[in-house]
Coordinates of N, CA and C in Angstrom, one line a residue:
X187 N 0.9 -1.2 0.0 CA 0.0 0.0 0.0 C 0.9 1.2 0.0
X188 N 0.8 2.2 -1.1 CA 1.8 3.3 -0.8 C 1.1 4.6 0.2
X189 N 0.1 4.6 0.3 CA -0.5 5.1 1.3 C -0.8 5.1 2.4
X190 N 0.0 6.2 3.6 CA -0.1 5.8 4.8 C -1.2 6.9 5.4
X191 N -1.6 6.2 5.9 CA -3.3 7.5 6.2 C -3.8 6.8 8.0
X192 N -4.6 7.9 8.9 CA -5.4 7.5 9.9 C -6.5 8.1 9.6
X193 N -7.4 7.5 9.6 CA -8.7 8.4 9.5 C -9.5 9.0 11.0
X194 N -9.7 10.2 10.8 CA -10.1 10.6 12.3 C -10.8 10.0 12.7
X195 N -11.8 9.4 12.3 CA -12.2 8.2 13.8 C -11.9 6.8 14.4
X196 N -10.8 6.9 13.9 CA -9.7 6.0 13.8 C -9.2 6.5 15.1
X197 N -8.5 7.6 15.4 CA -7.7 8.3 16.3 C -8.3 8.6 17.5
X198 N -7.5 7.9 18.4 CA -8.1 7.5 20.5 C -7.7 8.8 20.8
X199 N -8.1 9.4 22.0 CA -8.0 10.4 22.9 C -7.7 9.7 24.5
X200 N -7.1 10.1 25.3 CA -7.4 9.9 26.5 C -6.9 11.4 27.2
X201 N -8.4 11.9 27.6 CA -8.7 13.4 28.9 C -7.8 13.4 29.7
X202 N -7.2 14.2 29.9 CA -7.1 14.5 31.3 C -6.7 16.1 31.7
X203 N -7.6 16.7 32.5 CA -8.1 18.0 32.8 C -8.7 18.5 31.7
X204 N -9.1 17.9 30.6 CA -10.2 18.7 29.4 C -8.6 18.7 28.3
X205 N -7.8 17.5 28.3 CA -6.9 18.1 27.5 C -6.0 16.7 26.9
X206 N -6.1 16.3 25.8 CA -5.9 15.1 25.4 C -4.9 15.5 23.8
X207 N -3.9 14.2 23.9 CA -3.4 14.5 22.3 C -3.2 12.9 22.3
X208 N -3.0 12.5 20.6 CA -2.7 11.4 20.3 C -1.4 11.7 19.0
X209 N -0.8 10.8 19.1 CA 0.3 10.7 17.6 C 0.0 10.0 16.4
X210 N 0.1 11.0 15.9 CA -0.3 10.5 14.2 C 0.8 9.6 13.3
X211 N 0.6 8.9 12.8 CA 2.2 8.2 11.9 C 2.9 7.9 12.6
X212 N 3.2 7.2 14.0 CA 4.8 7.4 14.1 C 5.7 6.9 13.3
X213 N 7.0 7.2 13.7 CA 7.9 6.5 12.5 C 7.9 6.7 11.5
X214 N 6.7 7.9 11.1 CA 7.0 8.2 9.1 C 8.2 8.3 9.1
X215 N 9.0 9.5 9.7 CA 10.6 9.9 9.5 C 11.2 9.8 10.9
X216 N 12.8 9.4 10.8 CA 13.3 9.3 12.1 C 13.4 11.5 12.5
X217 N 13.1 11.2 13.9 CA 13.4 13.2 14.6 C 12.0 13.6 14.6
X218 N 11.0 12.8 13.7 CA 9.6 14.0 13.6 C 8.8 12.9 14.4
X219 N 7.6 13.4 15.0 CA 6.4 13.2 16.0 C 5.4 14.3 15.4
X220 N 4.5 14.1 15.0 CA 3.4 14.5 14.6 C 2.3 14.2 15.8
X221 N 1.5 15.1 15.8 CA 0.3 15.1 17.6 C -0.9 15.8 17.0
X222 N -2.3 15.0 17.2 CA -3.4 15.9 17.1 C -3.7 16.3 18.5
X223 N -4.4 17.2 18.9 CA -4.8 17.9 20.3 C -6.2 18.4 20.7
X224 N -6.6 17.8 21.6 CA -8.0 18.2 21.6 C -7.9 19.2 23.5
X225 N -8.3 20.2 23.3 CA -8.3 20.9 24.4 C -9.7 21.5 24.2
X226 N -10.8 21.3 25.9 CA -12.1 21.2 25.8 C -12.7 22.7 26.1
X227 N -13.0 23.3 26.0 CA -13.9 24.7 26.1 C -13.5 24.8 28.0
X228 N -12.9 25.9 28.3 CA -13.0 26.7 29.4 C -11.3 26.0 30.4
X229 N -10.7 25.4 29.5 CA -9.6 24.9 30.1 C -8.5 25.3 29.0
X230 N -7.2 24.9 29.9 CA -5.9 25.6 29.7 C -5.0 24.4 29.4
X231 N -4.5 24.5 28.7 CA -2.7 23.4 28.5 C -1.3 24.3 28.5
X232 N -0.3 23.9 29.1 CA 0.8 24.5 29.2 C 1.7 23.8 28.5
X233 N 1.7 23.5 26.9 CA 2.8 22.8 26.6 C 4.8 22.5 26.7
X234 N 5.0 21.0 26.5 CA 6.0 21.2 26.9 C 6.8 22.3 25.5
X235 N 8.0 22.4 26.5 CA 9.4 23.4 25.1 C 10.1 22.4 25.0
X236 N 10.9 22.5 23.9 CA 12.3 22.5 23.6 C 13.5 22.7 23.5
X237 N 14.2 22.4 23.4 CA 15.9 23.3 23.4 C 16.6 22.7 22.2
X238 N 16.2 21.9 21.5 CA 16.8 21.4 20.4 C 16.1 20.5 19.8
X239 N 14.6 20.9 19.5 CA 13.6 20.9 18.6 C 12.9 21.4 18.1
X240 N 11.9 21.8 17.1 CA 11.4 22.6 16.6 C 9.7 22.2 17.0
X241 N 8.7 23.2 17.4 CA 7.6 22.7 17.3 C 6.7 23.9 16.4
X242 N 5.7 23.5 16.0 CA 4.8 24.1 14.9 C 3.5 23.6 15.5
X243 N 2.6 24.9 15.5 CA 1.4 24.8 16.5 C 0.2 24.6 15.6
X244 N -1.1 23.9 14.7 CA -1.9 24.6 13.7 C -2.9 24.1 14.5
X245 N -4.0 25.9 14.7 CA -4.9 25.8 15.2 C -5.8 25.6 14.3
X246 N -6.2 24.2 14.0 CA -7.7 23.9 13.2 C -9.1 23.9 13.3
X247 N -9.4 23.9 15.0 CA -10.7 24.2 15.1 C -11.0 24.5 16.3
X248 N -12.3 25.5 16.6 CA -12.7 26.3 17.7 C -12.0 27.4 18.0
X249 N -12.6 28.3 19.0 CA -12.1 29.8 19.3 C -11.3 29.5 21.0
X250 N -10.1 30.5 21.1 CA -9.2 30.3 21.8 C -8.2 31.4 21.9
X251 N -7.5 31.7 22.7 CA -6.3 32.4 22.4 C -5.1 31.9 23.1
X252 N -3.8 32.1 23.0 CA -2.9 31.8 23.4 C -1.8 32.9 23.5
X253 N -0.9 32.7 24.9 CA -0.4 33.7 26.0 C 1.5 33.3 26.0
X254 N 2.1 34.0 25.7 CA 3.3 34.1 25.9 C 4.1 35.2 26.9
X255 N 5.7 35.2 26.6 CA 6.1 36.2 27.2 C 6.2 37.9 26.5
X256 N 5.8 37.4 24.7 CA 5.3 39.2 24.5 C 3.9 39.6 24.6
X257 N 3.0 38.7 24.1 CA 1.5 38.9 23.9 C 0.6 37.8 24.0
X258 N -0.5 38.2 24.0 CA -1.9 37.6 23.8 C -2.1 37.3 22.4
X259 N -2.4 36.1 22.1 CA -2.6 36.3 20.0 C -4.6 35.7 20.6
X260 N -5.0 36.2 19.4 CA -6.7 35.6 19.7 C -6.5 34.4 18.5
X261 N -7.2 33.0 18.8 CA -7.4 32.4 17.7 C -8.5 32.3 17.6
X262 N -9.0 32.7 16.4 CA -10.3 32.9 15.8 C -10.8 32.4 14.3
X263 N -9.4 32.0 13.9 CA -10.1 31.2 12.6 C -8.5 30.6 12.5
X264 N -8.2 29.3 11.4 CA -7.2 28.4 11.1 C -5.5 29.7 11.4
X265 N -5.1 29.0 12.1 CA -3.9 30.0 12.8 C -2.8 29.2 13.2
X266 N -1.2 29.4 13.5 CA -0.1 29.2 13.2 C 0.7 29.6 14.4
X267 N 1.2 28.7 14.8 CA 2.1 29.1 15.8 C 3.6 28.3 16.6
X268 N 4.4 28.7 16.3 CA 6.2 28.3 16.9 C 6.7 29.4 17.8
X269 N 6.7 28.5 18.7 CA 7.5 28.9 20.0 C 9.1 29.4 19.8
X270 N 9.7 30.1 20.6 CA 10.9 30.2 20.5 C 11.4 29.4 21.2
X271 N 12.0 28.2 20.5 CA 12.1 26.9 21.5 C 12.0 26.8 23.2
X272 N 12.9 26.9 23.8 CA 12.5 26.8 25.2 C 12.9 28.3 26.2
X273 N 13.1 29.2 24.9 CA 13.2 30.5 25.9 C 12.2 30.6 26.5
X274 N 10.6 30.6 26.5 CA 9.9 30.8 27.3 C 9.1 30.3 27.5
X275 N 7.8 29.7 28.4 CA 6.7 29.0 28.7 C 5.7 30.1 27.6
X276 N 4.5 28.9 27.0 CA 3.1 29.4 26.6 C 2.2 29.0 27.2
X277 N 0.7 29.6 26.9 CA -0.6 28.8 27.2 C -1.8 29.2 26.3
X278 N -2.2 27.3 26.0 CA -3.1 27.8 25.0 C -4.4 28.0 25.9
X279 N -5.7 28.7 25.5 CA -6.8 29.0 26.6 C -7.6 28.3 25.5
X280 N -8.8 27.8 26.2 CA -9.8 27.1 25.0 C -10.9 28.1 25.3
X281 N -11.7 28.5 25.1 CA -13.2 29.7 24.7 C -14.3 28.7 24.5
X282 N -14.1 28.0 22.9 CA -14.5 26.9 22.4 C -13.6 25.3 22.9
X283 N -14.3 24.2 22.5 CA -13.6 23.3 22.3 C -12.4 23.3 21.0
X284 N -11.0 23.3 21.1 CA -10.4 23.8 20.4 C -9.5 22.1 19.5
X285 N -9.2 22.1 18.1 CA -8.7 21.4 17.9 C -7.2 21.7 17.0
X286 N -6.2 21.3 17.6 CA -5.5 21.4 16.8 C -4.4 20.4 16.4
X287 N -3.1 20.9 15.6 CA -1.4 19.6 15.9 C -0.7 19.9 16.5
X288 N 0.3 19.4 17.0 CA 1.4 19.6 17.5 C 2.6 18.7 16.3
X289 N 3.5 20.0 15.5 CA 4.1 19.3 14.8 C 6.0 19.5 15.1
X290 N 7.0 18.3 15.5 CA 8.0 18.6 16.8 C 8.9 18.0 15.3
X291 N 9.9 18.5 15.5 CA 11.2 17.8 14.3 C 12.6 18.2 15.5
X292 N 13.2 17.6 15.3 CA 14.7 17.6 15.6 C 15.5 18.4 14.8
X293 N 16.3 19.2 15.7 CA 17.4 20.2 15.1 C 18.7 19.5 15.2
X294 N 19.5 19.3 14.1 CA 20.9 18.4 13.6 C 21.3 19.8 14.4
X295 N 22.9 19.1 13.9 CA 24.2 19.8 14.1 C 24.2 21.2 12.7
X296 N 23.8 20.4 11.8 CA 23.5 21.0 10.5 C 22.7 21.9 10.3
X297 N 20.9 21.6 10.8 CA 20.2 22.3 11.0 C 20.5 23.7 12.1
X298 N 20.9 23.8 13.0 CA 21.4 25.0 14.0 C 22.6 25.7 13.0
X299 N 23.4 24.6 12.2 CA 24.3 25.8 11.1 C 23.5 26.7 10.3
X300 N 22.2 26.2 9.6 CA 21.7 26.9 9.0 C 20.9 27.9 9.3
X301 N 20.0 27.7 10.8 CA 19.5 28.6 11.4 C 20.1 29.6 11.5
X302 N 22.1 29.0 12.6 CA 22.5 30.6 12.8 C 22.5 31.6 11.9
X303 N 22.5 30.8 10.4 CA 22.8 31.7 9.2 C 22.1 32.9 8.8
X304 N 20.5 32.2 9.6 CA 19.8 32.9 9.3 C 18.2 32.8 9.4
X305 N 17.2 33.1 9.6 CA 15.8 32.6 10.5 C 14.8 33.6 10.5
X306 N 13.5 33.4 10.9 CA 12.2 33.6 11.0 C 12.8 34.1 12.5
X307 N 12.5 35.4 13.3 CA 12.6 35.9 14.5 C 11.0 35.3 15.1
X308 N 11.5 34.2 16.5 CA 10.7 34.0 16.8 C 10.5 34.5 18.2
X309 N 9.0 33.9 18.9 CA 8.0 33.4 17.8 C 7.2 33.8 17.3
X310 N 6.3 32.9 16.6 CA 5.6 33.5 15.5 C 4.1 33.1 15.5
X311 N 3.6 33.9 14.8 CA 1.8 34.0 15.3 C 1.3 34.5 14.0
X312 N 0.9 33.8 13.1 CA 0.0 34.2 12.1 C -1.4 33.2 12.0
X313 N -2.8 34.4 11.9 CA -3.6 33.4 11.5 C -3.6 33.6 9.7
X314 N -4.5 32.5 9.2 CA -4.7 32.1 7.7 C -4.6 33.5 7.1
X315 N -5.6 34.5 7.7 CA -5.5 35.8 6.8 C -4.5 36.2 6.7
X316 N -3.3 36.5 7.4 CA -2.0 37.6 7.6 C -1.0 36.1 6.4
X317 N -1.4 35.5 6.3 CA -0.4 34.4 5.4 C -0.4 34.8 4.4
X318 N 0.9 34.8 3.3 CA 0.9 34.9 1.9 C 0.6 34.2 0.8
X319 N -0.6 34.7 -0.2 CA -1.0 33.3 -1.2 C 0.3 33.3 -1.9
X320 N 0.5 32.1 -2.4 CA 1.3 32.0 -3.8 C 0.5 31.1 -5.1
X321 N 1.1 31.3 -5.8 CA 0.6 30.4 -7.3 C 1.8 28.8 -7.5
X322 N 1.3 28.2 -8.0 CA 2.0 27.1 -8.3 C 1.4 26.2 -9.9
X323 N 2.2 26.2 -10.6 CA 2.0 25.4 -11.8 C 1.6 24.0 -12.0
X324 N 1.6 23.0 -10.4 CA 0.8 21.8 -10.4 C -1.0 21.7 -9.6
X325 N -0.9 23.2 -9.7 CA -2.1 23.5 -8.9 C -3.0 23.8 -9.6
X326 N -4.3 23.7 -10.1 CA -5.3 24.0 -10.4 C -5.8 25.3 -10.7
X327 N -6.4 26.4 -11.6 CA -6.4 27.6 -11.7 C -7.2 28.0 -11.0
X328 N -8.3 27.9 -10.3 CA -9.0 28.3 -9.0 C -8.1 27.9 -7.7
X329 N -7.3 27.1 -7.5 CA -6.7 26.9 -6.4 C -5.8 27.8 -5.7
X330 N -6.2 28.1 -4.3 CA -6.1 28.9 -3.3 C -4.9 28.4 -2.7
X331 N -3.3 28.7 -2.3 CA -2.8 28.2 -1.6 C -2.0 29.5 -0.4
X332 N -1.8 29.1 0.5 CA -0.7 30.2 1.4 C 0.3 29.3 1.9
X333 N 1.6 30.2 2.2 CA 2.7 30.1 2.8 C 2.6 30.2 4.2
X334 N 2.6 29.6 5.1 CA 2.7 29.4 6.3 C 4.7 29.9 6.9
X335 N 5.2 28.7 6.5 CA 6.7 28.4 6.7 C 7.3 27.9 5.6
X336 N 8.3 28.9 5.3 CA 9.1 28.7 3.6 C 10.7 28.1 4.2
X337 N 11.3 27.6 3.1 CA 12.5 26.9 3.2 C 13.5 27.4 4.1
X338 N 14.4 26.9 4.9 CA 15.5 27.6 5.2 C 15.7 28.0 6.2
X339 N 14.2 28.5 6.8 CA 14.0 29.6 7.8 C 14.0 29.1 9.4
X340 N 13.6 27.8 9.4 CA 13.3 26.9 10.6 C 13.6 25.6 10.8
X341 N 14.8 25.2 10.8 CA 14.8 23.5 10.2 C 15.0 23.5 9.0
X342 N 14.8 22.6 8.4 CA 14.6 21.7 7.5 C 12.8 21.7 6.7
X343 N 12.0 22.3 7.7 CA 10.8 22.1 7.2 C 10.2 23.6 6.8
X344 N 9.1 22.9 5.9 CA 7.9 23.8 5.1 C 6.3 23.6 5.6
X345 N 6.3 24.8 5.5 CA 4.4 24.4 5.9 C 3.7 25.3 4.8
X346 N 1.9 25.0 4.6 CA 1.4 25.6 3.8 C 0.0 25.1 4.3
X347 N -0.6 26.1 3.0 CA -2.2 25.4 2.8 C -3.2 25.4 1.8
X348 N -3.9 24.6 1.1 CA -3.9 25.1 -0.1 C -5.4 24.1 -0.1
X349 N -6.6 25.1 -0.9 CA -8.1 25.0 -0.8 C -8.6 25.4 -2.6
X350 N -9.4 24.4 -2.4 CA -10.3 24.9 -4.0 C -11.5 24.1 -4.0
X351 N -12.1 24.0 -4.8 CA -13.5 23.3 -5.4 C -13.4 23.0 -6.5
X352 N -13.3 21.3 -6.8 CA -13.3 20.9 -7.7 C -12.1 20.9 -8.6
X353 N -11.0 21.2 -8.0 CA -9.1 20.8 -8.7 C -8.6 20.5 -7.4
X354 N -7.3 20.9 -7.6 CA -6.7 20.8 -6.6 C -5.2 20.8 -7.3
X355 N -4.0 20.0 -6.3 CA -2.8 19.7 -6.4 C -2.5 18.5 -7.2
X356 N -1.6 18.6 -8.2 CA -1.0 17.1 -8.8 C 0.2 17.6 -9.6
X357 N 1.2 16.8 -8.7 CA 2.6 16.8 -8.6 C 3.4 15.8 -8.5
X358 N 4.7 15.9 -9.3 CA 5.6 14.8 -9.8 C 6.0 14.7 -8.5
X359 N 6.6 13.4 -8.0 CA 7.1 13.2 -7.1 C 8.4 13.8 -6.8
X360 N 8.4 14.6 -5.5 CA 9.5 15.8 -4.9 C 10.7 14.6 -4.3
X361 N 11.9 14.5 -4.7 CA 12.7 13.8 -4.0 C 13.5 14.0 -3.2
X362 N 13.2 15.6 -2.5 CA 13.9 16.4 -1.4 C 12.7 15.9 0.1
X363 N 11.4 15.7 -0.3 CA 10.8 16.3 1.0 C 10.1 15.1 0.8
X364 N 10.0 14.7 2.5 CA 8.5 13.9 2.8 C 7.5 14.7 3.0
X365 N 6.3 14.4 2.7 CA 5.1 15.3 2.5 C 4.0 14.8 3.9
X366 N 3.6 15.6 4.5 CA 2.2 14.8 5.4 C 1.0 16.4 5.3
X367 N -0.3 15.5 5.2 CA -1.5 16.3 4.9 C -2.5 16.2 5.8
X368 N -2.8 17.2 6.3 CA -4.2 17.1 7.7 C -5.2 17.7 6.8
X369 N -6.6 16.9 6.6 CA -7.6 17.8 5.9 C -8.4 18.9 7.3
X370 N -8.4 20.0 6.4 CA -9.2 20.9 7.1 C -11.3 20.4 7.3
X371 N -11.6 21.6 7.7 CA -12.9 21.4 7.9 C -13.6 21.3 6.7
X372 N -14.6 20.1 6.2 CA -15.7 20.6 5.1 C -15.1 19.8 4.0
X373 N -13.4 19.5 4.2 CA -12.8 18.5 2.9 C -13.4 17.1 2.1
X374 N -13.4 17.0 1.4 CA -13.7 15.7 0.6 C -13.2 15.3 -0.8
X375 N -11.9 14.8 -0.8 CA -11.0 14.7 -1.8 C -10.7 13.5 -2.1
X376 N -9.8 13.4 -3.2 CA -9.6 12.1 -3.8 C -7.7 12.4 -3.5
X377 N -7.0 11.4 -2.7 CA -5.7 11.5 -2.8 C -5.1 10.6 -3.0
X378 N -4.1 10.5 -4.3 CA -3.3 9.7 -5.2 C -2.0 9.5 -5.2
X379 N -1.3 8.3 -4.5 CA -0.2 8.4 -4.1 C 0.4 7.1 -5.2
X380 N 1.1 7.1 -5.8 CA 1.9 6.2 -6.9 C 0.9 5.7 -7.7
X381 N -0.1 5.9 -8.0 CA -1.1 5.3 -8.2 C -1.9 4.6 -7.6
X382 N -2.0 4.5 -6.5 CA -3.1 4.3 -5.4 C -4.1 5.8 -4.7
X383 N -5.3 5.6 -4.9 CA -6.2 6.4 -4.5 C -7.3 6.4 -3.2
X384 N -7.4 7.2 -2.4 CA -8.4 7.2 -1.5 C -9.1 7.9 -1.1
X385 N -10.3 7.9 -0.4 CA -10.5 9.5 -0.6 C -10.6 10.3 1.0
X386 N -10.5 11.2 1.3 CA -9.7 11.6 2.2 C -11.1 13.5 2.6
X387 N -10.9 12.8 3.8 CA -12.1 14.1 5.1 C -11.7 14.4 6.0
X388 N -12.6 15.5 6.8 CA -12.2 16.6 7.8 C -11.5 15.7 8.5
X389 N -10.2 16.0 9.1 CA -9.5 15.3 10.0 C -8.7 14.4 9.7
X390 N -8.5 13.6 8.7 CA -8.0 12.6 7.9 C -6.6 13.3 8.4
X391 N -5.7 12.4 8.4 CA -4.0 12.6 8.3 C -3.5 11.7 7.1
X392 N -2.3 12.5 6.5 CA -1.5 11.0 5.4 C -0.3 11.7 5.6
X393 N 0.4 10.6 5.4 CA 2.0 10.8 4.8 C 2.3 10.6 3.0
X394 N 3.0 11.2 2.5 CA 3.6 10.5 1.2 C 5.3 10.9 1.3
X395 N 5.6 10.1 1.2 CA 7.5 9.6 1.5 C 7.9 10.5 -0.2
X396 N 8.9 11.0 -0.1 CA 9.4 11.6 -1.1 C 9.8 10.5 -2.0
X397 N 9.3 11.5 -3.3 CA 10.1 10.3 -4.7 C 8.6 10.3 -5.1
X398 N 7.5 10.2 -4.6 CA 6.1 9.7 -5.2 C 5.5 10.3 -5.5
X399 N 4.8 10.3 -7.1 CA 3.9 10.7 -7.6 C 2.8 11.0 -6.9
X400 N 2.1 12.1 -6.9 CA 0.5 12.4 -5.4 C -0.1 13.6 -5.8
X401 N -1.4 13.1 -6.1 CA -2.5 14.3 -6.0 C -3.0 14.2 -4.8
X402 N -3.3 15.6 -5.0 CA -5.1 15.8 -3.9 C -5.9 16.8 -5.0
X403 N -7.2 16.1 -5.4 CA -7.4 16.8 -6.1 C -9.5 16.2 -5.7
X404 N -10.4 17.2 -5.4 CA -11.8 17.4 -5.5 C -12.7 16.9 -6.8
X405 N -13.5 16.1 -6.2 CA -14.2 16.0 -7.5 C -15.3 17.4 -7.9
X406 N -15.8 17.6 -9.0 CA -16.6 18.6 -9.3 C -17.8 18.5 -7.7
X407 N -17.5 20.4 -7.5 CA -18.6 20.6 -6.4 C -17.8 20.2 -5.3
X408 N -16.2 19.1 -4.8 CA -16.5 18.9 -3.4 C -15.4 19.8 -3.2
X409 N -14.7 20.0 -1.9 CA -13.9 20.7 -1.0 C -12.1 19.8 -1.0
X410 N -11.2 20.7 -1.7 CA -10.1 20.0 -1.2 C -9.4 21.3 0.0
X411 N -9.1 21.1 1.1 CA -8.9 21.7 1.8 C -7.9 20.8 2.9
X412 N -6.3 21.5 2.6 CA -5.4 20.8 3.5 C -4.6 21.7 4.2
X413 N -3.8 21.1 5.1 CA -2.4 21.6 5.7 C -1.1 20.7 5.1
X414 N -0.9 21.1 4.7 CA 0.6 20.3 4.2 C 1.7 20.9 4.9
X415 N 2.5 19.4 5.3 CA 3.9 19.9 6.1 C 4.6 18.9 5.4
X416 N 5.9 19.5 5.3 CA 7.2 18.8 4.7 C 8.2 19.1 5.3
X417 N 9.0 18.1 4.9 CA 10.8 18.0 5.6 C 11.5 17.8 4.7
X418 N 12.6 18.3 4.3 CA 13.9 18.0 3.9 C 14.4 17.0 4.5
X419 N 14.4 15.9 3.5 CA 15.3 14.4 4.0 C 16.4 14.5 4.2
X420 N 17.4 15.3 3.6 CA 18.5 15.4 3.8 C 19.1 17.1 4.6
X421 N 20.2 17.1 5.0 CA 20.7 18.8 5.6 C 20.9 19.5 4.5
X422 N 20.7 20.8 4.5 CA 21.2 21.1 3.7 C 22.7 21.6 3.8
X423 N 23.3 21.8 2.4 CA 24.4 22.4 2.4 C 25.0 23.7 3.0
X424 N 25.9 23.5 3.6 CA 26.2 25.3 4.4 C 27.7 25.6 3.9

């Protein structure tokens, strides 16, 4: 099967204080841990930091805000967020029942060369609106995508997000990056990995291993709506 997928009701929770995560894929790539997160309306989580990891926060569903040592950010619609590794404690606040990932990669010896070189001043707090669209030539002419997290700037990894009706994404297989996709809210897509197809909804998680051929692409009328995260399999050069 070249498709590695959980379907969200596939995926266990276990509470405790209104605050539950489970891991998605383990073992796609050695260094990454992938987490969905369910924090319940009127409760708080203090996640753990890092010191020589990278985490990436995507708030996918319900109203909430979250508390650092510069500000207050409100989350109020699909929103983005990396800690400055373990310079300081955060807290997410739930309003609503809030759903999000917790997405953790390992910083090489390599990775910290490239950072010092140069980096995103963290941390960082964008929701969907404040993100930049871009265009892409395997994407569909109605297709919607934004930049979340671009090359270079954080690790090894990329983030994005990309929405349409009725096209979508279909691209030769990348042999720099493993690819994984969380469908947003409302999704119902067809995704095509070496030639195997499935079809894929709100909450769905997949991996596709670099080198493979992969769409995500809506049939006429439905919703392709994702988060795509990717890694650089290899360091780069410094």
């Amino acid at each position: 099967m070249a498709i590695s997928m959980v379907r969200r009701d596939e995926m266990t929770f276990d509470f405790k204080d209104g605050f539950a995560r489970t891991e998605l894929l383990p073992n796609s790539f050695e260094g990454i841990r992938n987490y969905k997160c369910i924090l319940k309306a009127g409760h708080d989580v203090t996640p753990e930091v890092f010191k020589d990891k990278v985490a990436v926060y995507c708030f996918t569903k319900g109203q909430g805000y979250l508390t650092d040592h510069k500000k207050a950010y409100n989350i109020t619609e699909l929103s983005f967020y990396v800690p400055d590794f373990d310079a300081s404690r955060f807290c997410i606040h739930a309003v609503e029942d809030m759903e999000f990932l917790c997405l953790v990669s390992d910083m090489s010896e390599g990775d910290w060369r490239t950072y010092e070189a140069g980096h995103h001043v963290l941390p960082i707090f964008n929701s969907i609106s404040q993100c930049r669209e871009y265009t892409q030539d395997c994407k569909g002419p109605h297709t919607q995508s934004w930049s979340v997290l671009s090359s270079k700037n954080i690790g090894r990894i990329l983030l994005g997000v990309v929405r349409a009706v009725g096209e979508g994404t279909t691209e030769k297989g990348h042999p720099a990056v493993d690819q994984w996709n969380y469908c947003l809210e409302g999704a119902d897509f067809n995704l095509t990995v070496d030639g195997e197809t499935v079809v894929q909804k709100d909450g769905d998680w997949s991996f596709v291993p670099a080198g493979l051929d992969h769409s995500l692409v809506a049939d006429p009328g439905k919703l392709v709506y994702y988060i795509w995260f990717e890694h650089f399999v290899k360091e780069f050069d410094t």
